[in-house]
């Protein structure tokens, strides 16, 4: 009999499992992937997220994480820069998620890999290839994937498609990108670009479905359209080697904060709140929620205590990020945003700080 079952071994689930196992609780994590995998993510980590990782004993430098100190906001051929008001790093999710889950195991959590949870009902998990597992206390950390019986009520998400690829840029472009996170605005979407470990870069972008279809409904067509529109991105991508196929995602419920509480069910990470991804704050929410849930359980609190604490922490940053995200999606506002950012870079840094959790 396990004290606590954790559904999903991403940043949220792994963080909570590690802290609970360290406190002597019997924890089992059910993770559907058999091995570390690439994830849809800009792979930017900052502020309190880095503190949470240090508390878990994750040595980001040893994993090859790249420091990021500045932000470059780009539209067409125009770019403006601002200092980041918090420390930041970038590291591939494949490396980070593997290190986190390994930490949880080292702390004593049992990890069931390669088993997907199909449904949850009456405190019991129905798991592919494993049968049933009693979960009087369930930490639901399956990210954007909902599980039957405990689905979120995320409403109608924006009609956006997300893409991610890793790139090997030509040397001068990699050198120009080093130390920066670039936020590139284009018609009906935006992209994030930064170096990660191993001399590679991460390109992650979100685009309206209508724009994607106008560009031929293919990744190649979209990239050709973006390079045409944005000279800066064209320069970065010239001669770069990318994955044969990008990862893709649709229907992300940006701005969602879960409202209900079910006895014994703690929603962590994206199951609890989904902050617009341009903030690079999703993993910080995941790690922070994992730490809060663990602390709550260790101190004898219930799911309602935890839900109150995590909602208090995320409400304002998610709301502000939602407003900025809507402004950035209005094509006519992108020019004024860039002009304002070049007149007042301190304002950009300040807004970035206000979207952080923890
Ligand atoms: C386009 C885009 C860019 C982003 N960029 C950034 C960024 O730069 N920085 C940042 O901090 N955040 C970013 N995010 C957000 C970030 O990726 C998420 O907020 C974060 O991954 C949430 O962590 P999690 O642990 O809640 O979920 P996840 O990371 O999704 O982990 C969930 C885990 O559960 C497992 N799982 C799922 N379903 C089941 C099941 N049925 N049974 C068993 N296991 C299951 C999965 O395999 C996975 O391991 C971005 C998101 C998007 C969409």
Tab-separated table of C-alpha atoms and ligand atoms in Angstrom:
chain	number	residue	atom	x	y	z
A	1	UNK	CA	0.000	0.000	0.000
A	2	UNK	CA	1.496	3.346	-1.040
A	3	UNK	CA	0.761	6.504	0.903
A	4	UNK	CA	0.713	8.647	-2.205
A	5	UNK	CA	0.329	7.990	-5.928
A	6	UNK	CA	1.683	10.536	-8.391
A	7	UNK	CA	0.205	10.469	-11.892
A	8	UNK	CA	2.869	11.744	-14.317
A	9	UNK	CA	6.618	12.104	-13.831
A	10	UNK	CA	7.189	15.541	-15.430
A	11	UNK	CA	8.618	18.491	-13.430
A	12	UNK	CA	5.543	18.802	-11.180
A	13	UNK	CA	5.167	15.099	-10.371
A	14	UNK	CA	8.899	14.449	-9.991
A	15	UNK	CA	9.416	17.471	-7.690
A	16	UNK	CA	6.569	16.472	-5.374
A	17	UNK	CA	7.647	12.796	-5.344
A	18	UNK	CA	11.216	13.660	-4.473
A	19	UNK	CA	10.243	15.917	-1.549
A	20	UNK	CA	7.657	13.466	-0.208
A	21	UNK	CA	9.998	10.471	-0.467
A	22	UNK	CA	12.701	12.481	1.332
A	23	UNK	CA	10.208	13.098	4.131
A	24	UNK	CA	9.766	9.333	4.457
A	25	UNK	CA	6.434	8.964	2.625
A	26	UNK	CA	5.835	5.911	0.444
A	27	UNK	CA	5.366	7.289	-3.050
A	28	UNK	CA	4.739	5.628	-6.385
A	29	UNK	CA	4.978	7.610	-9.625
A	30	UNK	CA	3.179	6.312	-12.731
A	31	UNK	CA	4.807	7.663	-15.925
A	32	UNK	CA	3.671	6.598	-19.373
A	33	UNK	CA	7.014	7.134	-21.146
A	34	UNK	CA	9.530	4.308	-20.911
A	35	UNK	CA	12.532	6.625	-21.414
A	36	UNK	CA	13.354	10.376	-21.314
A	37	UNK	CA	11.623	12.097	-24.230
A	38	UNK	CA	11.595	15.494	-25.931
A	39	UNK	CA	8.714	17.726	-24.785
A	40	UNK	CA	6.861	20.652	-26.290
A	41	UNK	CA	8.583	23.467	-24.393
A	42	UNK	CA	10.724	26.560	-24.927
A	43	UNK	CA	13.127	25.115	-22.299
A	44	UNK	CA	13.608	28.484	-20.560
A	45	UNK	CA	13.833	28.381	-16.762
A	46	UNK	CA	14.074	31.357	-14.433
A	47	UNK	CA	13.708	32.819	-10.970
A	48	UNK	CA	11.979	30.688	-8.377
A	49	UNK	CA	12.009	27.691	-10.741
A	50	UNK	CA	15.797	27.640	-10.396
A	51	UNK	CA	15.519	27.880	-6.591
A	52	UNK	CA	13.155	24.896	-6.555
A	53	UNK	CA	15.591	22.889	-8.708
A	54	UNK	CA	18.490	23.743	-6.381
A	55	UNK	CA	16.414	22.577	-3.394
A	56	UNK	CA	15.875	19.285	-5.189
A	57	UNK	CA	19.645	18.956	-5.648
A	58	UNK	CA	19.609	19.392	-9.440
A	59	UNK	CA	22.978	20.713	-10.622
A	60	UNK	CA	21.953	22.623	-13.751
A	61	UNK	CA	25.521	23.614	-14.660
A	62	UNK	CA	26.631	19.965	-14.546
A	63	UNK	CA	23.754	19.094	-16.920
A	64	UNK	CA	25.069	21.690	-19.375
A	65	UNK	CA	22.419	24.408	-18.873
A	66	UNK	CA	23.198	27.685	-20.691
A	67	UNK	CA	22.945	30.994	-18.768
A	68	UNK	CA	20.590	33.619	-20.196
A	69	UNK	CA	20.908	37.215	-19.047
A	70	UNK	CA	19.140	39.261	-21.742
A	71	UNK	CA	15.957	39.261	-23.791
A	72	UNK	CA	15.751	40.367	-27.414
A	73	UNK	CA	12.327	41.358	-28.731
A	74	UNK	CA	12.161	41.150	-32.523
A	75	UNK	CA	9.651	42.010	-35.254
A	76	UNK	CA	10.534	41.937	-38.950
A	77	UNK	CA	14.023	43.426	-39.198
A	78	UNK	CA	13.734	45.443	-35.972
A	79	UNK	CA	15.110	44.235	-32.608
A	80	UNK	CA	15.307	45.712	-29.141
A	81	UNK	CA	17.051	44.339	-26.046
A	82	UNK	CA	16.491	44.398	-22.284
A	83	UNK	CA	18.245	42.823	-19.299
A	84	UNK	CA	16.352	39.983	-17.617
A	85	UNK	CA	15.414	41.000	-14.060
A	86	UNK	CA	16.004	37.443	-12.757
A	87	UNK	CA	18.588	34.691	-13.297
A	88	UNK	CA	17.674	32.336	-16.133
A	89	UNK	CA	18.968	29.146	-17.725
A	90	UNK	CA	18.047	26.934	-20.631
A	91	UNK	CA	18.259	23.178	-20.710
A	92	UNK	CA	16.497	20.569	-22.836
A	93	UNK	CA	13.466	18.973	-21.247
A	94	UNK	CA	14.836	15.562	-22.088
A	95	UNK	CA	17.829	16.201	-19.814
A	96	UNK	CA	15.885	18.053	-17.111
A	97	UNK	CA	12.962	15.614	-16.803
A	98	UNK	CA	15.359	12.647	-16.670
A	99	UNK	CA	17.413	14.287	-13.890
A	100	UNK	CA	14.302	15.136	-11.864
A	101	UNK	CA	12.815	11.662	-12.026
A	102	UNK	CA	16.170	10.139	-11.169
A	103	UNK	CA	16.290	12.414	-8.085
A	104	UNK	CA	12.848	11.190	-7.019
A	105	UNK	CA	13.989	7.583	-7.348
A	106	UNK	CA	17.190	8.272	-5.401
A	107	UNK	CA	15.051	9.765	-2.628
A	108	UNK	CA	13.092	6.499	-2.456
A	109	UNK	CA	10.083	7.013	-4.747
A	110	UNK	CA	9.076	3.997	-6.811
A	111	UNK	CA	8.695	4.857	-10.508
A	112	UNK	CA	6.484	2.731	-12.759
A	113	UNK	CA	7.686	3.651	-16.256
A	114	UNK	CA	5.898	2.813	-19.480
A	115	UNK	CA	2.423	2.642	-17.945
A	116	UNK	CA	-0.333	5.069	-18.945
A	117	UNK	CA	-3.178	5.811	-16.561
A	118	UNK	CA	-6.430	5.338	-18.461
A	119	UNK	CA	-8.954	6.444	-15.839
A	120	UNK	CA	-9.421	7.372	-12.201
A	121	UNK	CA	-12.544	6.502	-10.196
A	122	UNK	CA	-13.369	6.115	-6.496
A	123	UNK	CA	-9.744	6.494	-5.437
A	124	UNK	CA	-8.525	3.812	-7.839
A	125	UNK	CA	-6.255	4.258	-10.881
A	126	UNK	CA	-6.777	2.069	-13.938
A	127	UNK	CA	-3.366	1.600	-15.484
A	128	UNK	CA	-2.429	0.068	-18.837
A	129	UNK	CA	-0.532	-3.177	-18.359
A	130	UNK	CA	-0.656	-2.908	-14.585
A	131	UNK	CA	-4.296	-3.290	-13.561
A	132	UNK	CA	-5.613	-1.202	-10.700
A	133	UNK	CA	-3.818	0.853	-8.059
A	134	UNK	CA	-5.476	2.277	-4.945
A	135	UNK	CA	-4.742	6.008	-4.616
A	136	UNK	CA	-6.316	7.440	-1.463
A	137	UNK	CA	-4.071	10.468	-2.059
A	138	UNK	CA	-3.533	11.281	-5.732
A	139	UNK	CA	-1.178	13.921	-7.095
A	140	UNK	CA	-2.441	14.559	-10.606
A	141	UNK	CA	0.518	15.773	-12.673
A	142	UNK	CA	-0.216	14.578	-16.198
A	143	UNK	CA	0.399	18.029	-17.727
A	144	UNK	CA	-1.939	18.949	-20.562
A	145	UNK	CA	-3.198	15.384	-20.823
A	146	UNK	CA	-6.496	14.853	-19.081
A	147	UNK	CA	-7.378	11.525	-17.500
A	148	UNK	CA	-10.898	10.100	-17.666
A	149	UNK	CA	-12.747	10.593	-14.368
A	150	UNK	CA	-10.699	13.666	-13.329
A	151	UNK	CA	-10.743	15.874	-16.437
A	152	UNK	CA	-10.222	19.651	-16.184
A	153	UNK	CA	-12.983	21.960	-17.389
A	154	UNK	CA	-10.697	24.073	-19.543
A	155	UNK	CA	-13.397	25.625	-21.756
A	156	UNK	CA	-12.689	26.418	-25.404
A	157	UNK	CA	-8.930	26.965	-25.891
A	158	UNK	CA	-7.522	29.439	-28.460
A	159	UNK	CA	-7.097	27.996	-31.945
A	160	UNK	CA	-3.296	28.004	-31.876
A	161	UNK	CA	-0.796	25.398	-32.971
A	162	UNK	CA	2.569	25.045	-31.239
A	163	UNK	CA	5.745	23.686	-32.843
A	164	UNK	CA	9.174	22.905	-31.449
A	165	UNK	CA	12.436	21.776	-32.963
A	166	UNK	CA	16.057	21.735	-31.925
A	167	UNK	CA	18.480	23.354	-34.351
A	168	UNK	CA	22.179	23.386	-35.002
A	169	UNK	CA	22.773	26.977	-36.099
A	170	UNK	CA	25.777	28.077	-38.129
A	171	UNK	CA	28.550	29.319	-35.800
A	172	UNK	CA	28.091	33.133	-36.135
A	173	UNK	CA	24.331	32.851	-35.515
A	174	UNK	CA	24.860	30.600	-32.479
A	175	UNK	CA	27.386	33.115	-31.130
A	176	UNK	CA	24.929	36.014	-31.646
A	177	UNK	CA	22.218	34.097	-29.785
A	178	UNK	CA	24.383	33.037	-26.823
A	179	UNK	CA	23.145	34.593	-23.532
A	180	UNK	CA	19.837	35.782	-25.058
A	181	UNK	CA	16.292	34.569	-25.184
A	182	UNK	CA	14.751	35.948	-28.361
A	183	UNK	CA	11.020	36.581	-28.570
A	184	UNK	CA	10.160	37.014	-32.230
A	185	UNK	CA	6.735	38.475	-33.060
A	186	UNK	CA	5.172	37.771	-36.436
A	187	UNK	CA	1.730	38.031	-37.990
A	188	UNK	CA	-0.630	35.763	-35.979
A	189	UNK	CA	1.976	34.331	-33.650
A	190	UNK	CA	5.385	34.429	-32.053
A	191	UNK	CA	8.503	32.320	-31.640
A	192	UNK	CA	11.032	31.829	-28.843
A	193	UNK	CA	14.647	31.054	-29.709
A	194	UNK	CA	17.632	30.372	-27.420
A	195	UNK	CA	20.691	28.198	-27.085
A	196	UNK	CA	20.470	25.006	-25.021
A	197	UNK	CA	23.165	22.504	-24.023
A	198	UNK	CA	25.355	20.691	-26.528
A	199	UNK	CA	25.679	23.665	-28.914
A	200	UNK	CA	22.051	23.361	-30.062
A	201	UNK	CA	19.239	25.910	-30.068
A	202	UNK	CA	15.555	25.523	-29.256
A	203	UNK	CA	12.978	27.073	-31.595
A	204	UNK	CA	9.460	26.988	-30.218
A	205	UNK	CA	6.597	28.870	-31.831
A	206	UNK	CA	2.869	29.387	-31.636
A	207	UNK	CA	0.748	30.328	-34.613
A	208	UNK	CA	-2.934	30.810	-35.378
A	209	UNK	CA	-4.370	27.836	-37.218
A	210	UNK	CA	-5.646	30.169	-39.971
A	211	UNK	CA	-2.113	31.516	-40.591
A	212	UNK	CA	-0.743	27.964	-40.628
A	213	UNK	CA	-3.319	26.980	-43.253
A	214	UNK	CA	-2.589	30.132	-45.309
A	215	UNK	CA	1.073	29.049	-45.389
A	216	UNK	CA	0.065	25.718	-46.931
A	217	UNK	CA	-0.756	23.773	-43.761
A	218	UNK	CA	2.756	22.291	-43.501
A	219	UNK	CA	5.753	23.001	-41.248
A	220	UNK	CA	7.934	23.691	-44.301
A	221	UNK	CA	5.357	26.159	-45.673
A	222	UNK	CA	5.083	27.912	-42.323
A	223	UNK	CA	8.859	28.269	-41.924
A	224	UNK	CA	9.149	29.620	-45.488
A	225	UNK	CA	6.408	32.177	-44.724
A	226	UNK	CA	8.082	33.243	-41.464
A	227	UNK	CA	11.518	33.599	-43.019
A	228	UNK	CA	9.937	35.742	-45.731
A	229	UNK	CA	8.250	37.948	-43.146
A	230	UNK	CA	11.060	38.201	-40.598
A	231	UNK	CA	14.579	38.939	-41.835
A	232	UNK	CA	16.007	38.295	-38.369
A	233	UNK	CA	14.571	34.764	-38.204
A	234	UNK	CA	15.693	34.176	-41.788
A	235	UNK	CA	19.284	34.998	-40.796
A	236	UNK	CA	19.159	32.756	-37.744
A	237	UNK	CA	17.777	29.789	-39.691
A	238	UNK	CA	20.020	30.089	-42.772
A	239	UNK	CA	22.120	26.927	-43.008
A	240	UNK	CA	20.734	25.519	-39.732
A	241	UNK	CA	20.061	21.802	-39.296
A	242	UNK	CA	16.718	20.942	-37.655
A	243	UNK	CA	14.879	17.783	-36.621
A	244	UNK	CA	13.259	16.016	-39.594
A	245	UNK	CA	9.856	16.727	-37.996
A	246	UNK	CA	9.001	19.207	-35.240
A	247	UNK	CA	6.913	18.328	-32.187
A	248	UNK	CA	3.446	19.841	-32.464
A	249	UNK	CA	0.592	20.642	-30.097
A	250	UNK	CA	-2.844	22.251	-30.392
A	251	UNK	CA	-5.629	23.526	-28.177
A	252	UNK	CA	-3.546	24.694	-25.190
A	253	UNK	CA	-5.909	26.335	-22.655
A	254	UNK	CA	-3.783	29.443	-21.874
A	255	UNK	CA	-4.957	31.352	-18.819
A	256	UNK	CA	-6.659	28.318	-17.262
A	257	UNK	CA	-6.693	28.061	-13.458
A	258	UNK	CA	-8.511	25.048	-12.056
A	259	UNK	CA	-11.300	25.996	-9.663
A	260	UNK	CA	-12.841	22.882	-8.074
A	261	UNK	CA	-11.369	20.637	-5.355
A	262	UNK	CA	-11.949	16.877	-4.991
A	263	UNK	CA	-11.056	15.218	-1.691
A	264	UNK	CA	-7.657	13.540	-1.884
A	265	UNK	CA	-6.810	14.923	-5.355
A	266	UNK	CA	-3.965	17.470	-5.652
A	267	UNK	CA	-3.649	19.009	-9.133
A	268	UNK	CA	-0.105	20.020	-9.952
A	269	UNK	CA	1.541	21.932	-12.817
A	270	UNK	CA	-0.486	22.312	-16.001
A	271	UNK	CA	-3.330	20.372	-14.393
A	272	UNK	CA	-3.704	23.325	-12.030
A	273	UNK	CA	-2.797	26.367	-14.153
A	274	UNK	CA	-1.584	27.088	-17.692
A	275	UNK	CA	0.341	30.348	-18.081
A	276	UNK	CA	0.941	31.682	-21.629
A	277	UNK	CA	4.192	30.136	-22.788
A	278	UNK	CA	5.947	33.372	-23.872
A	279	UNK	CA	6.600	33.946	-20.136
A	280	UNK	CA	8.647	30.735	-19.909
A	281	UNK	CA	6.943	30.243	-16.558
A	282	UNK	CA	5.118	26.904	-16.893
A	283	UNK	CA	7.892	24.773	-15.429
A	284	UNK	CA	8.281	27.164	-12.508
A	285	UNK	CA	4.569	26.762	-11.730
A	286	UNK	CA	4.985	22.988	-12.056
A	287	UNK	CA	7.961	22.865	-9.656
A	288	UNK	CA	6.385	25.334	-7.251
A	289	UNK	CA	3.078	23.438	-7.158
A	290	UNK	CA	4.949	20.174	-6.547
A	291	UNK	CA	6.793	21.759	-3.606
A	292	UNK	CA	3.587	23.289	-2.198
A	293	UNK	CA	1.650	20.013	-2.421
A	294	UNK	CA	4.483	18.102	-0.765
A	295	UNK	CA	4.743	20.651	2.043
A	296	UNK	CA	0.992	20.578	2.559
A	297	UNK	CA	0.918	16.767	2.801
A	298	UNK	CA	3.945	16.644	5.111
A	299	UNK	CA	2.273	19.173	7.419
A	300	UNK	CA	-0.991	17.179	7.421
A	301	UNK	CA	-2.985	19.558	5.191
A	302	UNK	CA	-5.658	18.531	2.695
A	303	UNK	CA	-6.302	19.093	-1.008
A	304	UNK	CA	-8.375	22.196	-0.228
A	305	UNK	CA	-5.506	23.838	1.730
A	306	UNK	CA	-3.160	23.148	-1.144
A	307	UNK	CA	-5.638	24.405	-3.788
A	308	UNK	CA	-6.054	27.703	-1.929
A	309	UNK	CA	-2.282	28.204	-1.641
A	310	UNK	CA	-1.463	27.416	-5.258
A	311	UNK	CA	-4.324	29.549	-6.627
A	312	UNK	CA	-3.117	32.462	-4.544
A	313	UNK	CA	0.371	32.055	-5.995
A	314	UNK	CA	-0.630	31.779	-9.663
A	315	UNK	CA	-3.704	33.981	-10.026
A	316	UNK	CA	-2.022	37.366	-10.633
A	317	UNK	CA	0.866	36.275	-12.869
A	318	UNK	CA	-1.477	34.118	-15.009
A	319	UNK	CA	-3.967	36.985	-15.346
A	320	UNK	CA	-1.279	39.525	-16.315
A	321	UNK	CA	0.393	37.103	-18.722
A	322	UNK	CA	-3.037	36.470	-20.299
A	323	UNK	CA	-3.560	40.197	-20.897
A	324	UNK	CA	-0.075	40.601	-22.430
A	325	UNK	CA	-0.620	37.537	-24.577
A	326	UNK	CA	-3.893	38.937	-25.948
A	327	UNK	CA	-2.179	42.272	-26.693
A	328	UNK	CA	0.695	40.493	-28.498
A	329	UNK	CA	-1.777	38.514	-30.607
A	330	UNK	CA	-3.309	41.706	-31.996
A	331	UNK	CA	-1.147	42.220	-35.103
A	332	UNK	CA	-1.674	46.016	-35.124
A	333	UNK	CA	-0.258	46.261	-31.572
A	334	UNK	CA	3.004	44.454	-32.322
A	335	UNK	CA	4.690	47.532	-33.858
A	336	UNK	CA	3.810	49.826	-30.907
A	337	UNK	CA	4.940	47.076	-28.475
A	338	UNK	CA	8.378	46.921	-30.092
A	339	UNK	CA	8.655	50.737	-30.207
A	340	UNK	CA	7.645	51.027	-26.567
A	341	UNK	CA	10.126	48.294	-25.587
A	342	UNK	CA	12.994	50.150	-27.305
A	343	UNK	CA	12.113	53.442	-25.525
A	344	UNK	CA	11.630	51.789	-22.168
A	345	UNK	CA	13.513	48.486	-21.767
A	346	UNK	CA	13.104	48.729	-17.969
A	347	UNK	CA	9.333	48.454	-18.486
A	348	UNK	CA	9.796	45.184	-20.390
A	349	UNK	CA	11.986	43.788	-17.597
A	350	UNK	CA	9.420	44.906	-15.005
A	351	UNK	CA	6.535	43.222	-16.833
A	352	UNK	CA	8.599	40.047	-17.223
A	353	UNK	CA	9.206	40.023	-13.450
A	354	UNK	CA	5.488	40.498	-12.715
A	355	UNK	CA	4.549	37.347	-14.669
A	356	UNK	CA	6.767	35.148	-12.461
A	357	UNK	CA	5.375	32.773	-9.827
A	358	UNK	CA	7.056	31.851	-6.549
B	1	LIG	C1	4.687	26.021	-26.895
B	1	LIG	C2	5.052	25.906	-25.441
B	1	LIG	C3	6.245	26.475	-24.973
B	1	LIG	C4	6.574	26.417	-23.609
B	1	LIG	N1	7.742	26.971	-23.171
B	1	LIG	C5	8.065	26.949	-21.863
B	1	LIG	C6	9.283	27.497	-21.382
B	1	LIG	O1	10.120	27.987	-22.147
B	1	LIG	N2	9.525	27.472	-20.041
B	1	LIG	C7	8.639	26.935	-19.155
B	1	LIG	O2	8.895	26.948	-17.946
B	1	LIG	N3	7.486	26.388	-19.585
B	1	LIG	C8	7.179	26.367	-20.904
B	1	LIG	N4	6.020	25.763	-21.342
B	1	LIG	C9	5.119	25.155	-20.353
B	1	LIG	C10	5.688	23.851	-19.783
B	1	LIG	O3	6.042	22.998	-20.837
B	1	LIG	C11	4.641	23.189	-18.882
B	1	LIG	O4	4.024	24.133	-18.081
B	1	LIG	C12	5.290	22.116	-17.998
B	1	LIG	O5	5.818	21.082	-18.784
B	1	LIG	C13	4.260	21.549	-17.035
B	1	LIG	O6	4.851	20.534	-16.267
B	1	LIG	P1	3.949	19.322	-15.706
B	1	LIG	O7	4.839	18.501	-14.881
B	1	LIG	O8	2.696	19.888	-15.150
B	1	LIG	O9	3.492	18.535	-17.030
B	1	LIG	P2	4.348	17.794	-18.145
B	1	LIG	O10	5.672	18.396	-18.285
B	1	LIG	O11	3.467	17.757	-19.356
B	1	LIG	O12	4.538	16.343	-17.578
B	1	LIG	C14	3.454	15.451	-17.518
B	1	LIG	C15	3.997	14.038	-17.402
B	1	LIG	O13	2.893	13.155	-17.262
B	1	LIG	C16	3.038	12.070	-18.154
B	1	LIG	N5	1.691	11.610	-18.488
B	1	LIG	C17	0.746	12.270	-19.210
B	1	LIG	N6	-0.389	11.576	-19.267
B	1	LIG	C18	-0.157	10.440	-18.558
B	1	LIG	C19	-0.957	9.318	-18.256
B	1	LIG	N7	-2.220	9.205	-18.695
B	1	LIG	N8	-0.415	8.318	-17.515
B	1	LIG	C20	0.881	8.417	-17.063
B	1	LIG	N9	1.672	9.459	-17.330
B	1	LIG	C21	1.165	10.464	-18.056
B	1	LIG	C22	3.809	12.642	-19.336
B	1	LIG	O14	4.467	11.633	-20.070
B	1	LIG	C23	4.758	13.613	-18.643
B	1	LIG	O15	5.957	12.984	-18.258
B	1	LIG	C24	5.690	25.792	-22.703
B	1	LIG	C25	4.496	25.209	-23.175
B	1	LIG	C26	4.188	25.253	-24.525
B	1	LIG	C27	2.913	24.626	-25.001
